PDB file of C-alpha atoms in Angstrom:
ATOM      1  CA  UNK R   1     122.354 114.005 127.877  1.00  0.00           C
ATOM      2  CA  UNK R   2     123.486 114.163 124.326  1.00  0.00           C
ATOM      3  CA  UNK R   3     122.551 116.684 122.304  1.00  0.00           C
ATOM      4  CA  UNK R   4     122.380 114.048 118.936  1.00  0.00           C
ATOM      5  CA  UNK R   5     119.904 110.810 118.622  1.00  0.00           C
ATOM      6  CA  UNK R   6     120.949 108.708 115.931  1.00  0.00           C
ATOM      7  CA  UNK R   7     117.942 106.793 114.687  1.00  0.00           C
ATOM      8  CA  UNK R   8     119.169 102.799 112.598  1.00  0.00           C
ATOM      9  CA  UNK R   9     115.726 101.875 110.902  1.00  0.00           C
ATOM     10  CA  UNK R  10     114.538  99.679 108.367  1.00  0.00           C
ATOM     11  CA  UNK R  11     110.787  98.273 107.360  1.00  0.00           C
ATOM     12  CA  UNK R  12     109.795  95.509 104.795  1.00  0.00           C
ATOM     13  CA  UNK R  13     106.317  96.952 103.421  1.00  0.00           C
ATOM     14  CA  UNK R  14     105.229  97.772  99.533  1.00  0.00           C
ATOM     15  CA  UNK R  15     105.696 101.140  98.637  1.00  0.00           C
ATOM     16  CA  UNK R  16     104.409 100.725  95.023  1.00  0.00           C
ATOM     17  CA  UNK R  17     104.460 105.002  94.843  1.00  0.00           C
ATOM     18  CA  UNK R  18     107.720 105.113  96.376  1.00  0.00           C
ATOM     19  CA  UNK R  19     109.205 107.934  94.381  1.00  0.00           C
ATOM     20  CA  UNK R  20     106.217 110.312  95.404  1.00  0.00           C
ATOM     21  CA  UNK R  21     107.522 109.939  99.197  1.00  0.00           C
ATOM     22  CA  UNK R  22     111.093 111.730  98.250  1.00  0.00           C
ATOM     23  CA  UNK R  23     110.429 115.126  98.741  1.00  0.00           C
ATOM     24  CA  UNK R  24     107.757 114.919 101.169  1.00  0.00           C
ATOM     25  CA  UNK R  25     110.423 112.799 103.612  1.00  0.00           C
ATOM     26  CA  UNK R  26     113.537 115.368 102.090  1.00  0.00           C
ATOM     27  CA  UNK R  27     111.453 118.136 103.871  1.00  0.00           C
ATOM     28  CA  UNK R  28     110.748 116.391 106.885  1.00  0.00           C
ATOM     29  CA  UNK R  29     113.968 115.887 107.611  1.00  0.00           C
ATOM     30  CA  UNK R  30     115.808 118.892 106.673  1.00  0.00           C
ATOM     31  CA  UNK R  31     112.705 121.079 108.521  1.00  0.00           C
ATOM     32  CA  UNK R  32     113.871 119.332 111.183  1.00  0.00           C
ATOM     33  CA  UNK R  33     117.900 119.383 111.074  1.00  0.00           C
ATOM     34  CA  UNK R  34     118.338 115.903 110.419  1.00  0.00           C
ATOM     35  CA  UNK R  35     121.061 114.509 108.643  1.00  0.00           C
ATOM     36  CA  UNK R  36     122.003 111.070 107.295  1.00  0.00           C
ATOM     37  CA  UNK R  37     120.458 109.021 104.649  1.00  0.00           C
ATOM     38  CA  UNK R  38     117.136 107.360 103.851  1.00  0.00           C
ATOM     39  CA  UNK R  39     116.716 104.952 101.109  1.00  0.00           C
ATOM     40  CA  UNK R  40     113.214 104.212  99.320  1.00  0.00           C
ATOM     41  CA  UNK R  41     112.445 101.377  97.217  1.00  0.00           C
ATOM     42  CA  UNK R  42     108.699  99.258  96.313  1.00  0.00           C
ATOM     43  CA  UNK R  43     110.087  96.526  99.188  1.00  0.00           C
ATOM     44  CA  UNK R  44     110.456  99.659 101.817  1.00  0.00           C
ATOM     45  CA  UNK R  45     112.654 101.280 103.279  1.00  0.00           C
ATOM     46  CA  UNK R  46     115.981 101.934 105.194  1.00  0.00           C
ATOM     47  CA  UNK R  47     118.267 103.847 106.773  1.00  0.00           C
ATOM     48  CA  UNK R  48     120.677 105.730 109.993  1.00  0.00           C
ATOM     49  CA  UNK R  49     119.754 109.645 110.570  1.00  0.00           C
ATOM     50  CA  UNK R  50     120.532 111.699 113.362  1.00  0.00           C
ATOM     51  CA  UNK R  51     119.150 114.769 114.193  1.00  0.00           C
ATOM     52  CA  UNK R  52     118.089 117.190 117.955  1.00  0.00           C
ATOM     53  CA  UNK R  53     117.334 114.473 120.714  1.00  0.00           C
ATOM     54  CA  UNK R  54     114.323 116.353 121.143  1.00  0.00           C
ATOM     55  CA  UNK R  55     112.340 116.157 117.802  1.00  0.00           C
ATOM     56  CA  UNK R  56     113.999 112.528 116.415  1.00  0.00           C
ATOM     57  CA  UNK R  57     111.191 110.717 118.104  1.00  0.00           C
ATOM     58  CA  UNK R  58     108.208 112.609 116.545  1.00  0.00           C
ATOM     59  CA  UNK R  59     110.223 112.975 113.111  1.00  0.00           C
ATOM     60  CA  UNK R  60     110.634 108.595 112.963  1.00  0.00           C
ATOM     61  CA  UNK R  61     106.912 108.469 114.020  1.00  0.00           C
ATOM     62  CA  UNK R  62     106.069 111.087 111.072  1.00  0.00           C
ATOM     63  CA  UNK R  63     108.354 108.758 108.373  1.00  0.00           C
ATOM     64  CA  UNK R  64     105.960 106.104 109.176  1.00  0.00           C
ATOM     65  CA  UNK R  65     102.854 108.235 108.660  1.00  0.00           C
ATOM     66  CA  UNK R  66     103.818 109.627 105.454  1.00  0.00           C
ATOM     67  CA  UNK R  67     105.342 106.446 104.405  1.00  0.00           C
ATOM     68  CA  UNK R  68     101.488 104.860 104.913  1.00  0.00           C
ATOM     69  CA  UNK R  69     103.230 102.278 107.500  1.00  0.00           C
ATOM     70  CA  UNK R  70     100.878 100.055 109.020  1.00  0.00           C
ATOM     71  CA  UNK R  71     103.225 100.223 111.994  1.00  0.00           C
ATOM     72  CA  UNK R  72     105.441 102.456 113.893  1.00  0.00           C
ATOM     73  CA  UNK R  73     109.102 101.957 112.979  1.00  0.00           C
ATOM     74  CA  UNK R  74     111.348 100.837 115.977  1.00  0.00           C
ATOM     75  CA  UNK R  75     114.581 102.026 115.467  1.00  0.00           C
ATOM     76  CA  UNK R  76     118.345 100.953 117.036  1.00  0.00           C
ATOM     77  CA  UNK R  77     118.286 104.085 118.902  1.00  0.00           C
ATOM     78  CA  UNK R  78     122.052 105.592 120.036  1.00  0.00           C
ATOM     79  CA  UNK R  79     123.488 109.096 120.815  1.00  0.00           C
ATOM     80  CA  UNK R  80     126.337 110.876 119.908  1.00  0.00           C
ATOM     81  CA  UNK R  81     127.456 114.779 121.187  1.00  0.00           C
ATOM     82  CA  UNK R  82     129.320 114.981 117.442  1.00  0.00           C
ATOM     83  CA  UNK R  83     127.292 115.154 114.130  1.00  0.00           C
ATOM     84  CA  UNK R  84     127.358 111.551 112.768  1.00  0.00           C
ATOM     85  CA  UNK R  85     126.870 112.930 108.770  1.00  0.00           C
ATOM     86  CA  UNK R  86     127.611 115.275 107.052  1.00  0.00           C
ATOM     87  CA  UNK R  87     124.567 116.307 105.135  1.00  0.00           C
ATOM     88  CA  UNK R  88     120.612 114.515 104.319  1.00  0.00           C
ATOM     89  CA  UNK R  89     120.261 112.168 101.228  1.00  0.00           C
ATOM     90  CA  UNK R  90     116.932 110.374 100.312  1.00  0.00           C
ATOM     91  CA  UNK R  91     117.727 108.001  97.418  1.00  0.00           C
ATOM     92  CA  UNK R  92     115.347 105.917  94.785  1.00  0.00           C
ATOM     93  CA  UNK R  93     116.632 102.536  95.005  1.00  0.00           C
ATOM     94  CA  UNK R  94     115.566  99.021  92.931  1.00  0.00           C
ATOM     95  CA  UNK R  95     116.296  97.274  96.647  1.00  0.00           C
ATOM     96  CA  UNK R  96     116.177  99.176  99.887  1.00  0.00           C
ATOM     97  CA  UNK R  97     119.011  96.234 100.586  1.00  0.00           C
ATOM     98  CA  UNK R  98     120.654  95.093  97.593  1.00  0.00           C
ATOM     99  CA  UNK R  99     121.187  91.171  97.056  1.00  0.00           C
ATOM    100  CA  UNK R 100     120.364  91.068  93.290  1.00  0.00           C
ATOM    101  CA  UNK R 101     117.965  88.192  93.525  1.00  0.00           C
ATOM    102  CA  UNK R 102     114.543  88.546  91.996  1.00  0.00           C
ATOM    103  CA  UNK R 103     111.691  87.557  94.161  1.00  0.00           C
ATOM    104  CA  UNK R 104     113.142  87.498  97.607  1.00  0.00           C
ATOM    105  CA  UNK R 105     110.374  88.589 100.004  1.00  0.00           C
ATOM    106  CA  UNK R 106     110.526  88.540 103.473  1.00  0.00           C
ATOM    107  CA  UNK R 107     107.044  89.386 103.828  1.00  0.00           C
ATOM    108  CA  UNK R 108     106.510  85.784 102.481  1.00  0.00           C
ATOM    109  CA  UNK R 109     109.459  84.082 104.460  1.00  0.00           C
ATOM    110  CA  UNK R 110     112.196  84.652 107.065  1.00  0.00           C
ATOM    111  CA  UNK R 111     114.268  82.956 109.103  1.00  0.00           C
ATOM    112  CA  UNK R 112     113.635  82.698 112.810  1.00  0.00           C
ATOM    113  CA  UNK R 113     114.048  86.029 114.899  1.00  0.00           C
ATOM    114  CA  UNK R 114     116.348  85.263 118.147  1.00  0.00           C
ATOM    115  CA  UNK R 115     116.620  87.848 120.824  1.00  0.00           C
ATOM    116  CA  UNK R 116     120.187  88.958 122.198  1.00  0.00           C
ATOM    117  CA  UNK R 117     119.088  87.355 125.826  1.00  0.00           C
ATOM    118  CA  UNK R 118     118.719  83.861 123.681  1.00  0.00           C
ATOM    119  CA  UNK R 119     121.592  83.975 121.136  1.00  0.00           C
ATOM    120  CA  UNK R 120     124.864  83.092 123.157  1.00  0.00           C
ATOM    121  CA  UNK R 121     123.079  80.039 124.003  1.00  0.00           C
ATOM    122  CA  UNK R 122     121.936  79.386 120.198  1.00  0.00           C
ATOM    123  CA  UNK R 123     125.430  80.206 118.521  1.00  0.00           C
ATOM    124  CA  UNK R 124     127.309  78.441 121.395  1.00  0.00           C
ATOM    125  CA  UNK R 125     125.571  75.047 119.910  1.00  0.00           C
ATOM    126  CA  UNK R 126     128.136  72.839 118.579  1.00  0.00           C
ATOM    127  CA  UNK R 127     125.204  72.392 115.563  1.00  0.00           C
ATOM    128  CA  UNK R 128     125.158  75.888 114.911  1.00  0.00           C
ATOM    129  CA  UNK R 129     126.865  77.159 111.719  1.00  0.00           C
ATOM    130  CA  UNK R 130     127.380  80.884 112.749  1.00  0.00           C
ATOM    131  CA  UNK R 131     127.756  82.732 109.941  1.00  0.00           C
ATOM    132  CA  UNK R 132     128.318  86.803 109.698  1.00  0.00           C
ATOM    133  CA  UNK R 133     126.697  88.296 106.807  1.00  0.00           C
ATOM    134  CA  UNK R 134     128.429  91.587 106.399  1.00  0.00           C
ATOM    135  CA  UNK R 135     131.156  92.425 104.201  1.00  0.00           C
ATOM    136  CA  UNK R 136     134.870  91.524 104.863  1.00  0.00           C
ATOM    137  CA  UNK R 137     136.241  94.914 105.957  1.00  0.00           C
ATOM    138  CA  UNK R 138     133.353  95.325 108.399  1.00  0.00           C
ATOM    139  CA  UNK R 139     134.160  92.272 110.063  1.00  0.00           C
ATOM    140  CA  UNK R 140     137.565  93.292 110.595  1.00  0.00           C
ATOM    141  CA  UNK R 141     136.432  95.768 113.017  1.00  0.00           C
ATOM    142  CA  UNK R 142     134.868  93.034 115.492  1.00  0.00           C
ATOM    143  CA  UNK R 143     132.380  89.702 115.205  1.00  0.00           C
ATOM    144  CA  UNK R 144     130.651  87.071 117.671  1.00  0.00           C
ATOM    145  CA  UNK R 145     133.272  84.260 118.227  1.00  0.00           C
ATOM    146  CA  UNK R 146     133.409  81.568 116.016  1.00  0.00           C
ATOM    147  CA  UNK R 147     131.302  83.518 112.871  1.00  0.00           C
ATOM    148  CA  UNK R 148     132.231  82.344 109.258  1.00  0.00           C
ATOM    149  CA  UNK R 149     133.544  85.227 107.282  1.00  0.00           C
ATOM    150  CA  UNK R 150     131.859  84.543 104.066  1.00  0.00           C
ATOM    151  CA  UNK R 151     134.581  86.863 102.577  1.00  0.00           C
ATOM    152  CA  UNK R 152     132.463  89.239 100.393  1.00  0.00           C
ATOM    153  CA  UNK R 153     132.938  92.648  99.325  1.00  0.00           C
ATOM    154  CA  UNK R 154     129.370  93.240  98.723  1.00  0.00           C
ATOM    155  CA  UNK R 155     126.019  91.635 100.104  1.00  0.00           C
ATOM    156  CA  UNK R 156     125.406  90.680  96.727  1.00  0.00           C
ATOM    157  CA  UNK R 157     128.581  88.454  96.998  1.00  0.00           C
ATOM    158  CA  UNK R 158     126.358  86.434  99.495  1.00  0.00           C
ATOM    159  CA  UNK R 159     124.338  84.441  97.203  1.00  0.00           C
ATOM    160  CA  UNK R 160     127.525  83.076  95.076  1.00  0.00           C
ATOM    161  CA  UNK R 161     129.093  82.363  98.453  1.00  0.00           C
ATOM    162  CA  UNK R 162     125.804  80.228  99.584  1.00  0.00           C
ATOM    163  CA  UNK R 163     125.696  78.151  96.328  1.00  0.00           C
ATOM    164  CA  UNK R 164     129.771  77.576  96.662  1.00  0.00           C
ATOM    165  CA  UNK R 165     130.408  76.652 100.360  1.00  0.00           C
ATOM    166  CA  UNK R 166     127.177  75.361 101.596  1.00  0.00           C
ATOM    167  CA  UNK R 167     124.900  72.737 101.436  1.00  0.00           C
ATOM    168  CA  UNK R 168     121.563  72.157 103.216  1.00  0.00           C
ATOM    169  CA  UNK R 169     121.541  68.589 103.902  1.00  0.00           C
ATOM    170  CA  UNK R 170     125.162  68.829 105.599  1.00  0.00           C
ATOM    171  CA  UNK R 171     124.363  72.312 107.146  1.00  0.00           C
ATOM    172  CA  UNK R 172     120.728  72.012 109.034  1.00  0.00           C
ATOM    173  CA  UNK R 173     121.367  74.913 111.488  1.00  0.00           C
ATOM    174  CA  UNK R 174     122.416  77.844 110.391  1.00  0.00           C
ATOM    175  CA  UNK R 175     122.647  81.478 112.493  1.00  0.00           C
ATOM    176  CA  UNK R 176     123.580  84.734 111.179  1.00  0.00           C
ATOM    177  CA  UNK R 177     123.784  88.779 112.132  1.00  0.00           C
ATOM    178  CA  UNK R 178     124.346  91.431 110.653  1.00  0.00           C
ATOM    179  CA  UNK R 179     124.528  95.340 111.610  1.00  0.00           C
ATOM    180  CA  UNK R 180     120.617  96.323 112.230  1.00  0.00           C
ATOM    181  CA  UNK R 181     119.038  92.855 111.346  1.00  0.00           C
ATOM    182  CA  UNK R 182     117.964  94.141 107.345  1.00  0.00           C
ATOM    183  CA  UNK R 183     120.718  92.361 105.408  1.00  0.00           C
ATOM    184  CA  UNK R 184     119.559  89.261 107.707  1.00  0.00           C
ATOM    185  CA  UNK R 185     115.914  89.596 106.576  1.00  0.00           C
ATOM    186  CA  UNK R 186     117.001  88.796 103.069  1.00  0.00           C
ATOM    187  CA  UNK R 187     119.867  86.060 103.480  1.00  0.00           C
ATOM    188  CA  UNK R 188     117.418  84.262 105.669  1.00  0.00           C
ATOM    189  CA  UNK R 189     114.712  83.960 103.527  1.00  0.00           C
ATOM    190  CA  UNK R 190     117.107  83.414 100.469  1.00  0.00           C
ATOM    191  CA  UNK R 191     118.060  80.543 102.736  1.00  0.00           C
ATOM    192  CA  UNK R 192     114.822  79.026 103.378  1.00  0.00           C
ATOM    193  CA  UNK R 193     114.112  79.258  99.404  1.00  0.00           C
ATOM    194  CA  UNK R 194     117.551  77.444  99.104  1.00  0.00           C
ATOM    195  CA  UNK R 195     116.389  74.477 101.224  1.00  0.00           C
ATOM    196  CA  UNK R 196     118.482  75.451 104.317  1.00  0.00           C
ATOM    197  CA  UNK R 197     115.479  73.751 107.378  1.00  0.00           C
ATOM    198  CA  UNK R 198     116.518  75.834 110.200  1.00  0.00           C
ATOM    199  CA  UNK R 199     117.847  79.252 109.461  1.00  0.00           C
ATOM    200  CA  UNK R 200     118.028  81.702 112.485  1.00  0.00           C
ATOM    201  CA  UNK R 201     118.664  85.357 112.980  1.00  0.00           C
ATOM    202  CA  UNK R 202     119.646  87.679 115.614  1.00  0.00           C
ATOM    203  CA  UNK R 203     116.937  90.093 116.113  1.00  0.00           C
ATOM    204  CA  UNK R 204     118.069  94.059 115.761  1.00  0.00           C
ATOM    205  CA  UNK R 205     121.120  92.703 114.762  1.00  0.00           C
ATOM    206  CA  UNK R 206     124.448  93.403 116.515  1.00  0.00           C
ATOM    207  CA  UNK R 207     122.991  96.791 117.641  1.00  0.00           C
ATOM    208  CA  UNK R 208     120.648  95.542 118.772  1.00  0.00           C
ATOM    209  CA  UNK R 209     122.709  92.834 121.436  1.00  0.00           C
ATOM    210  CA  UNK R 210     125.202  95.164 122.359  1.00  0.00           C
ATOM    211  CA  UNK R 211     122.616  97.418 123.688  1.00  0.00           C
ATOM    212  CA  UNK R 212     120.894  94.412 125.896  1.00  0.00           C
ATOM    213  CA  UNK R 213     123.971  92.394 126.817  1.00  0.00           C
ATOM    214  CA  UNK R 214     126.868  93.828 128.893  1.00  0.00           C
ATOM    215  CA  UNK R 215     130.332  93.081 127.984  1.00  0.00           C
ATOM    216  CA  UNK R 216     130.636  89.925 131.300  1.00  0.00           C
ATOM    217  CA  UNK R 217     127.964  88.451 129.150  1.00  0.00           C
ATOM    218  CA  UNK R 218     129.108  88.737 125.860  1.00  0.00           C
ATOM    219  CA  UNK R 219     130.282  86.847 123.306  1.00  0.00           C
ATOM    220  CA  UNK R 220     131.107  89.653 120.973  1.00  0.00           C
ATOM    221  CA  UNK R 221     134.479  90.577 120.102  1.00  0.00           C
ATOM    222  CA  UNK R 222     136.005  93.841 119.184  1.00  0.00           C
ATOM    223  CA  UNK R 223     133.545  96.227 117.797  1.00  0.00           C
ATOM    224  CA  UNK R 224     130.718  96.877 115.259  1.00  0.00           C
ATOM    225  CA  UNK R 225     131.125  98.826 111.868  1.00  0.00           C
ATOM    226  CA  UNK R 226     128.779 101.757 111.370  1.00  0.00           C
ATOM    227  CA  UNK R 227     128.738 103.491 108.389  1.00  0.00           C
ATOM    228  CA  UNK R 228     129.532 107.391 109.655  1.00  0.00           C
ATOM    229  CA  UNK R 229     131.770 109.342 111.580  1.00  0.00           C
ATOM    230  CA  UNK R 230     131.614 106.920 114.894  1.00  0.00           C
ATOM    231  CA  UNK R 231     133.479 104.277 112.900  1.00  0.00           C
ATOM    232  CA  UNK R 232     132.691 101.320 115.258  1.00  0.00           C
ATOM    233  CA  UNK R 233     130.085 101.102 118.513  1.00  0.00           C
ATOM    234  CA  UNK R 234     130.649  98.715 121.469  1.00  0.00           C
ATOM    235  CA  UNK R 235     128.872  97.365 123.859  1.00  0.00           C
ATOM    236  CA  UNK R 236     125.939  99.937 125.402  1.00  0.00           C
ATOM    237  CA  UNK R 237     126.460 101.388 121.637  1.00  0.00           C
ATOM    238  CA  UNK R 238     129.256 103.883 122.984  1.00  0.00           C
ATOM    239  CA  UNK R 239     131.805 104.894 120.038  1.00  0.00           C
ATOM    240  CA  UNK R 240     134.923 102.818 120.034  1.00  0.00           C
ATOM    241  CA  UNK R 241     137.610 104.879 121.571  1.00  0.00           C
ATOM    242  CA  UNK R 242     140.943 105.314 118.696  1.00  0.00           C
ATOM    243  CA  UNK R 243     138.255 103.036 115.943  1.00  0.00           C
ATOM    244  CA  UNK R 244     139.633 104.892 112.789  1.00  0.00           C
ATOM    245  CA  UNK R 245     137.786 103.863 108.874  1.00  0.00           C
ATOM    246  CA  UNK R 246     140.295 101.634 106.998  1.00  0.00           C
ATOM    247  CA  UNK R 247     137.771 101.715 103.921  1.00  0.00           C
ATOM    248  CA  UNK R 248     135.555 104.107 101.816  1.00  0.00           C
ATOM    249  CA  UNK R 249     132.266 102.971 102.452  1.00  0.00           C
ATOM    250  CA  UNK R 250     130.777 105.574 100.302  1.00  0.00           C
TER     251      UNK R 250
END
């Protein structure tokens, strides 16, 4: 067993005293060897740590309890027998996702979830516009067949691209994925307060179907960006073997 649980989490809930929870989550984390980063923002918050397989569980369950989550967080969980980062950052943020768009809530609107088990059968509609939300250089490293490349450098590229290339009375089914699912909570419910009628979204994100659907199944191709030292994660969420980074994502 691996000696290293990496932890991909996100939650959509007010945090209106979100600055108070730095230090208590800093100390967490670093009482507990964890490295990685956490962002915190008044939408939530987000973020990939890894830290001991044997303490990760009870640290994610303790980010929720001092974070005053309703909920327990359910993280992408993976492993690794290398230390993913380098060192622990928690970060103030305006967004824990940044779009730039004032007002987008998810809490108040979202597209539809799809699990992995029903989205081959979704984005293999000839309706379907399949569209991948990350950014350019991410999508080099591997996509579902047939995706869009919206061609952006940063998510907040992805409202310009929405008002430029599409249109909701031509496009009435749209899909899209992203990493984890968070960049999807907030281009599908910019898309429902565009007009778009049916938006759809691939629940967990690609992390999420590469975990539940083996490769004789799949309709992914190649493999998916992660932003630390694994570079790229394929199907099962096993490193990429000879994935090298072709950009600074930092």
């Amino acid at each position: 067993m691996s000696a290293i649980a990496v932890a991909a989490l996100y939650r959509f809930h007010p945090l209106p005293h979100y600055s108070d929870l730095r230090q208590p989550l800093f100390d967490l984390l670093a009482a507990n060897r964890v490295c990685g980063t956490l962002l915190l923002a008044a939408e939530g918050l987000n973020g990939t740590i890894a830290g001991p397989a044997e303490a990760m569980e009870q640290v994610v369950a303790e980010i929720a309890r001092i974070a005053g989550l309703p909920e327990p967080l359910q993280p992408r969980w993976s492993t690794t027998d290398a230390p993913p980062f380098g060192r622990l950052k928690v970060r103030l943020k305006k967004e824990i996702v940044t779009m730039g768009v004032p007002g987008i809530d998810p809490l108040r609107a979202v597209g539809t979830y799809v699990e992995p088990e029903d989205w081959n059968a979704l984005i293999s509609d000839p309706d379907t516009l399949l569209i991948d939300t990350r950014n350019s250089f991410e999508v080099e490293y591997g996509t579902f067949k047939g995706a869009v490349d919206p061609g952006t450098t940063t998510f907040g590229q992805f409202p310009d691209y929405v008002r430029r290339e599409l249109d909701p009375a031509r496009h009435r089914k749209v899909a899209m994925f992203c990493t984890g699912g968070i960049r999807c909570e907030k281009a599908t419910a910019y898309m429902l307060e565009q007009g778009f009628g049916e938006v759809y979204h691939l629940k967990g994100g690609i992390l999420n179907y590469l975990e539940r659907i083996g490769p004789e199944d799949s309709l992914w191709e190649g493999g998916c960006f992660v932003f630390d030292e694994r570079v790229a994660l394929g199907h099962g969420l096993a490193p990429v073997p000879g994935a090298c980074r072709t950009h600074d994502d930092d």
